[in-house]
PDB file of C-alpha atoms in Angstrom:
ATOM      1  CA  MET A   1     129.972  99.043 198.713  1.00  0.00           C
ATOM      2  CA  VAL A   2     128.865 102.409 199.867  1.00  0.00           C
ATOM      3  CA  MET A   3     132.366 103.612 199.246  1.00  0.00           C
ATOM      4  CA  PHE A   4     131.838 102.247 195.560  1.00  0.00           C
ATOM      5  CA  ILE A   5     128.614 104.267 195.090  1.00  0.00           C
ATOM      6  CA  LEU A   6     130.184 107.568 196.628  1.00  0.00           C
ATOM      7  CA  VAL A   7     133.172 107.419 194.120  1.00  0.00           C
ATOM      8  CA  LEU A   8     130.872 106.496 191.392  1.00  0.00           C
ATOM      9  CA  PHE A   9     128.629 109.481 192.397  1.00  0.00           C
ATOM     10  CA  THR A  10     131.651 112.105 192.711  1.00  0.00           C
ATOM     11  CA  SER A  11     133.142 110.851 189.203  1.00  0.00           C
ATOM     12  CA  SER A  12     129.817 111.032 187.431  1.00  0.00           C
ATOM     13  CA  TYR A  13     129.254 114.321 188.930  1.00  0.00           C
ATOM     14  CA  ALA A  14     132.555 115.551 187.797  1.00  0.00           C
ATOM     15  CA  LEU A  15     132.342 114.517 184.328  1.00  0.00           C
ATOM     16  CA  TRP A  16     128.597 116.109 184.176  1.00  0.00           C
ATOM     17  CA  ASN A  17     130.262 119.237 185.213  1.00  0.00           C
ATOM     18  CA  CYS A  18     133.240 119.103 182.846  1.00  0.00           C
ATOM     19  CA  ARG A  19     130.796 118.468 180.157  1.00  0.00           C
ATOM     20  CA  LYS A  20     128.829 121.507 181.101  1.00  0.00           C
ATOM     21  CA  ASP A  21     131.762 123.662 181.176  1.00  0.00           C
ATOM     22  CA  GLU A  22     132.593 122.509 177.816  1.00  0.00           C
ATOM     23  CA  LYS A  23     129.103 123.305 176.275  1.00  0.00           C
ATOM     24  CA  SER A  24     129.384 126.735 177.799  1.00  0.00           C
ATOM     25  CA  LEU A  25     132.865 127.353 176.471  1.00  0.00           C
ATOM     26  CA  LEU A  26     131.817 126.281 172.875  1.00  0.00           C
ATOM     27  CA  THR A  27     128.580 128.420 172.749  1.00  0.00           C
ATOM     28  CA  SER A  28     130.795 131.223 173.778  1.00  0.00           C
ATOM     29  CA  VAL A  29     133.137 130.733 170.958  1.00  0.00           C
ATOM     30  CA  TYR A  30     129.970 130.345 168.453  1.00  0.00           C
ATOM     31  CA  ILE A  31     128.433 133.642 170.252  1.00  0.00           C
ATOM     32  CA  TYR A  32     131.796 135.539 169.712  1.00  0.00           C
ATOM     33  CA  GLY A  33     131.857 134.386 166.218  1.00  0.00           C
ATOM     34  CA  LEU A  34     128.441 135.803 165.311  1.00  0.00           C
ATOM     35  CA  LYS A  35     129.887 139.567 165.623  1.00  0.00           C
ATOM     36  CA  ASP A  36     131.611 138.089 162.374  1.00  0.00           C
ATOM     37  CA  ALA A  37     128.449 136.780 161.054  1.00  0.00           C
ATOM     38  CA  ARG A  38     126.750 140.161 161.476  1.00  0.00           C
ATOM     39  CA  GLY A  39     129.810 141.937 159.681  1.00  0.00           C
ATOM     40  CA  LEU A  40     129.036 139.496 156.818  1.00  0.00           C
ATOM     41  CA  SER A  41     125.521 140.273 156.552  1.00  0.00           C
ATOM     42  CA  ASN A  42     126.221 143.645 154.103  1.00  0.00           C
ATOM     43  CA  VAL A  43     128.849 142.212 151.877  1.00  0.00           C
ATOM     44  CA  GLY A  44     126.757 142.232 148.554  1.00  0.00           C
ATOM     45  CA  GLY A  45     125.032 145.406 149.482  1.00  0.00           C
ATOM     46  CA  THR A  46     128.296 146.977 150.265  1.00  0.00           C
ATOM     47  CA  PHE A  47     129.878 146.024 146.991  1.00  0.00           C
ATOM     48  CA  GLU A  48     126.945 147.076 145.255  1.00  0.00           C
ATOM     49  CA  TYR A  49     127.081 150.528 146.786  1.00  0.00           C
ATOM     50  CA  LEU A  50     130.811 150.738 145.806  1.00  0.00           C
ATOM     51  CA  LEU A  51     130.147 149.644 142.267  1.00  0.00           C
ATOM     52  CA  HIS A  52     127.345 152.153 141.736  1.00  0.00           C
ATOM     53  CA  GLU A  53     129.460 154.979 143.177  1.00  0.00           C
ATOM     54  CA  ASN A  54     132.756 153.977 140.882  1.00  0.00           C
ATOM     55  CA  ALA A  55     134.648 153.636 144.557  1.00  0.00           C
ATOM     56  CA  SER A  56     138.582 153.759 144.361  1.00  0.00           C
ATOM     57  CA  ASP A  57     140.119 150.060 143.927  1.00  0.00           C
ATOM     58  CA  ASP A  58     141.982 150.950 147.144  1.00  0.00           C
ATOM     59  CA  LEU A  59     138.507 151.383 148.772  1.00  0.00           C
ATOM     60  CA  MET A  60     137.152 148.173 147.462  1.00  0.00           C
ATOM     61  CA  VAL A  61     140.409 146.242 148.479  1.00  0.00           C
ATOM     62  CA  PHE A  62     140.094 147.400 152.012  1.00  0.00           C
ATOM     63  CA  TYR A  63     136.306 146.162 152.217  1.00  0.00           C
ATOM     64  CA  ALA A  64     137.368 142.791 150.387  1.00  0.00           C
ATOM     65  CA  ARG A  65     140.289 142.226 152.935  1.00  0.00           C
ATOM     66  CA  ALA A  66     138.341 143.267 155.997  1.00  0.00           C
ATOM     67  CA  TYR A  67     135.294 140.988 155.002  1.00  0.00           C
ATOM     68  CA  SER A  68     137.964 138.193 154.100  1.00  0.00           C
ATOM     69  CA  ILE A  69     139.233 138.428 157.730  1.00  0.00           C
ATOM     70  CA  ARG A  70     135.716 137.952 159.114  1.00  0.00           C
ATOM     71  CA  ALA A  71     134.911 135.011 156.774  1.00  0.00           C
ATOM     72  CA  GLY A  72     138.429 133.432 157.962  1.00  0.00           C
ATOM     73  CA  HIS A  73     137.351 133.952 161.863  1.00  0.00           C
ATOM     74  CA  LEU A  74     134.062 132.193 161.256  1.00  0.00           C
ATOM     75  CA  GLU A  75     135.796 129.461 159.452  1.00  0.00           C
ATOM     76  CA  ASP A  76     137.866 129.124 162.455  1.00  0.00           C
ATOM     77  CA  THR A  77     134.858 129.106 164.836  1.00  0.00           C
ATOM     78  CA  PHE A  78     132.992 126.360 162.984  1.00  0.00           C
ATOM     79  CA  GLY A  79     136.302 124.478 162.502  1.00  0.00           C
ATOM     80  CA  LEU A  80     136.692 124.436 166.152  1.00  0.00           C
ATOM     81  CA  LEU A  81     132.747 123.608 166.720  1.00  0.00           C
ATOM     82  CA  GLN A  82     133.380 120.608 164.374  1.00  0.00           C
ATOM     83  CA  ALA A  83     136.382 119.297 166.012  1.00  0.00           C
ATOM     84  CA  TYR A  84     134.409 119.114 169.257  1.00  0.00           C
ATOM     85  CA  LYS A  85     130.886 118.176 168.166  1.00  0.00           C
ATOM     86  CA  ASN A  86     131.269 115.981 165.025  1.00  0.00           C
ATOM     87  CA  ASP A  87     128.181 117.533 163.331  1.00  0.00           C
ATOM     88  CA  GLU A  88     127.687 117.923 159.790  1.00  0.00           C
ATOM     89  CA  ARG A  89     126.338 121.402 160.339  1.00  0.00           C
ATOM     90  CA  PHE A  90     129.668 122.770 161.729  1.00  0.00           C
ATOM     91  CA  GLN A  91     131.387 121.000 158.713  1.00  0.00           C
ATOM     92  CA  LEU A  92     129.338 122.278 156.046  1.00  0.00           C
ATOM     93  CA  MET A  93     129.690 126.079 157.718  1.00  0.00           C
ATOM     94  CA  PHE A  94     133.320 125.542 157.581  1.00  0.00           C
ATOM     95  CA  SER A  95     133.555 124.515 154.360  1.00  0.00           C
ATOM     96  CA  ALA A  96     131.160 127.378 153.339  1.00  0.00           C
ATOM     97  CA  MET A  97     133.286 129.968 155.104  1.00  0.00           C
ATOM     98  CA  SER A  98     136.317 128.662 153.781  1.00  0.00           C
ATOM     99  CA  ASN A  99     134.817 129.160 150.018  1.00  0.00           C
ATOM    100  CA  TYR A 100     133.562 132.935 151.032  1.00  0.00           C
ATOM    101  CA  HIS A 101     137.058 133.261 152.605  1.00  0.00           C
ATOM    102  CA  LEU A 102     139.057 132.310 149.661  1.00  0.00           C
ATOM    103  CA  PHE A 103     136.543 134.215 147.328  1.00  0.00           C
ATOM    104  CA  LEU A 104     137.021 137.404 149.174  1.00  0.00           C
ATOM    105  CA  GLN A 105     140.743 136.664 149.043  1.00  0.00           C
ATOM    106  CA  GLU A 106     140.804 136.312 145.124  1.00  0.00           C
ATOM    107  CA  VAL A 107     138.877 139.726 145.141  1.00  0.00           C
ATOM    108  CA  SER A 108     141.296 141.462 147.400  1.00  0.00           C
ATOM    109  CA  PHE A 109     144.313 140.413 145.249  1.00  0.00           C
ATOM    110  CA  SER A 110     142.955 140.926 141.811  1.00  0.00           C
ATOM    111  CA  ASN A 111     143.746 143.580 139.474  1.00  0.00           C
ATOM    112  CA  SER A 112     141.351 146.369 139.237  1.00  0.00           C
ATOM    113  CA  THR A 113     139.216 144.932 136.118  1.00  0.00           C
ATOM    114  CA  ARG A 114     139.440 141.453 137.431  1.00  0.00           C
ATOM    115  CA  MET A 115     138.241 142.643 140.958  1.00  0.00           C
ATOM    116  CA  LYS A 116     135.360 144.190 139.537  1.00  0.00           C
ATOM    117  CA  SER A 117     134.236 141.650 137.189  1.00  0.00           C
ATOM    118  CA  LEU A 118     134.453 139.107 139.933  1.00  0.00           C
ATOM    119  CA  ILE A 119     132.214 140.996 142.285  1.00  0.00           C
ATOM    120  CA  GLU A 120     129.675 142.107 139.441  1.00  0.00           C
ATOM    121  CA  LYS A 121     129.349 138.438 138.346  1.00  0.00           C
ATOM    122  CA  ASN A 122     128.888 137.347 142.200  1.00  0.00           C
ATOM    123  CA  LEU A 123     126.782 140.082 143.222  1.00  0.00           C
ATOM    124  CA  GLU A 124     123.648 138.307 143.474  1.00  0.00           C
ATOM    125  CA  THR A 125     125.201 135.421 144.916  1.00  0.00           C
ATOM    126  CA  LEU A 126     126.816 137.814 147.813  1.00  0.00           C
ATOM    127  CA  LYS A 127     123.360 139.412 148.374  1.00  0.00           C
ATOM    128  CA  GLU A 128     121.724 136.022 148.904  1.00  0.00           C
ATOM    129  CA  LEU A 129     124.913 135.332 151.380  1.00  0.00           C
ATOM    130  CA  ASP A 130     123.978 138.716 153.294  1.00  0.00           C
ATOM    131  CA  ASN A 131     120.493 137.484 153.890  1.00  0.00           C
ATOM    132  CA  LEU A 132     121.679 133.993 155.048  1.00  0.00           C
ATOM    133  CA  MET A 133     124.233 135.481 157.268  1.00  0.00           C
ATOM    134  CA  MET A 134     121.785 137.779 158.835  1.00  0.00           C
ATOM    135  CA  GLU A 135     119.654 134.680 159.610  1.00  0.00           C
ATOM    136  CA  VAL A 136     122.379 133.255 161.387  1.00  0.00           C
ATOM    137  CA  THR A 137     122.763 135.946 163.802  1.00  0.00           C
ATOM    138  CA  LYS A 138     119.181 134.786 165.169  1.00  0.00           C
ATOM    139  CA  TYR A 139     120.564 131.710 166.445  1.00  0.00           C
ATOM    140  CA  GLN A 140     122.334 132.405 170.090  1.00  0.00           C
ATOM    141  CA  ASN A 141     123.190 128.556 170.335  1.00  0.00           C
ATOM    142  CA  PRO A 142     125.410 126.575 167.743  1.00  0.00           C
ATOM    143  CA  ASP A 143     123.035 123.376 168.332  1.00  0.00           C
ATOM    144  CA  ASP A 144     119.990 125.516 167.100  1.00  0.00           C
ATOM    145  CA  LEU A 145     121.548 126.111 163.544  1.00  0.00           C
ATOM    146  CA  PRO A 146     118.796 124.843 161.153  1.00  0.00           C
ATOM    147  CA  GLN A 147     120.533 122.084 158.889  1.00  0.00           C
ATOM    148  CA  GLY A 148     118.110 124.043 156.028  1.00  0.00           C
ATOM    149  CA  LEU A 149     119.929 127.071 156.552  1.00  0.00           C
ATOM    150  CA  VAL A 150     123.270 125.852 156.829  1.00  0.00           C
ATOM    151  CA  GLU A 151     122.803 123.833 153.541  1.00  0.00           C
ATOM    152  CA  LYS A 152     121.581 126.985 151.781  1.00  0.00           C
ATOM    153  CA  ILE A 153     124.795 128.953 153.340  1.00  0.00           C
ATOM    154  CA  PHE A 154     127.213 125.963 151.826  1.00  0.00           C
ATOM    155  CA  GLN A 155     125.247 125.932 148.170  1.00  0.00           C
ATOM    156  CA  ALA A 156     125.523 129.765 148.032  1.00  0.00           C
ATOM    157  CA  SER A 157     129.325 129.735 148.681  1.00  0.00           C
ATOM    158  CA  GLU A 158     129.765 126.875 146.130  1.00  0.00           C
ATOM    159  CA  GLU A 159     128.282 129.344 143.625  1.00  0.00           C
ATOM    160  CA  LEU A 160     131.079 132.002 144.200  1.00  0.00           C
ATOM    161  CA  GLU A 161     132.841 131.803 140.831  1.00  0.00           C
ATOM    162  CA  VAL A 162     136.318 132.884 140.709  1.00  0.00           C
ATOM    163  CA  GLN A 163     136.771 132.194 137.056  1.00  0.00           C
TER     164      GLN A 163
END
């Protein structure tokens, strides 16, 4: 009986330690992704400035592609969190970043007229996403992301128009 209790205690401790390591790893992945969230906190502001200054198409494409990469990284980050945690917030963030990534891809591969039209049509939504992404960076633990914030990000990403 003592041996059974000792084995049970040892295996319980090992399981607890694995879960602690998993949580630490997932938090690290999330924190690494926050640099992309920070990078996405000025997309609207940047495009507004570029449009105002009549920037070249090449410069606008450069920014659209750079931002697209960041959105893709965040899409991967939240996809990984969703796979391990099965949390609706991470699924919504994955979907939101997928929408954002696809929008920025569409911008970066459009001709000059269409690219500027897409940006102008979506400028207010992009600026709203700027603020929401800055808000995300305040949370250093993925479990602390508020459901309301995640829903706002998802809804804003759904408003991005590519027509």
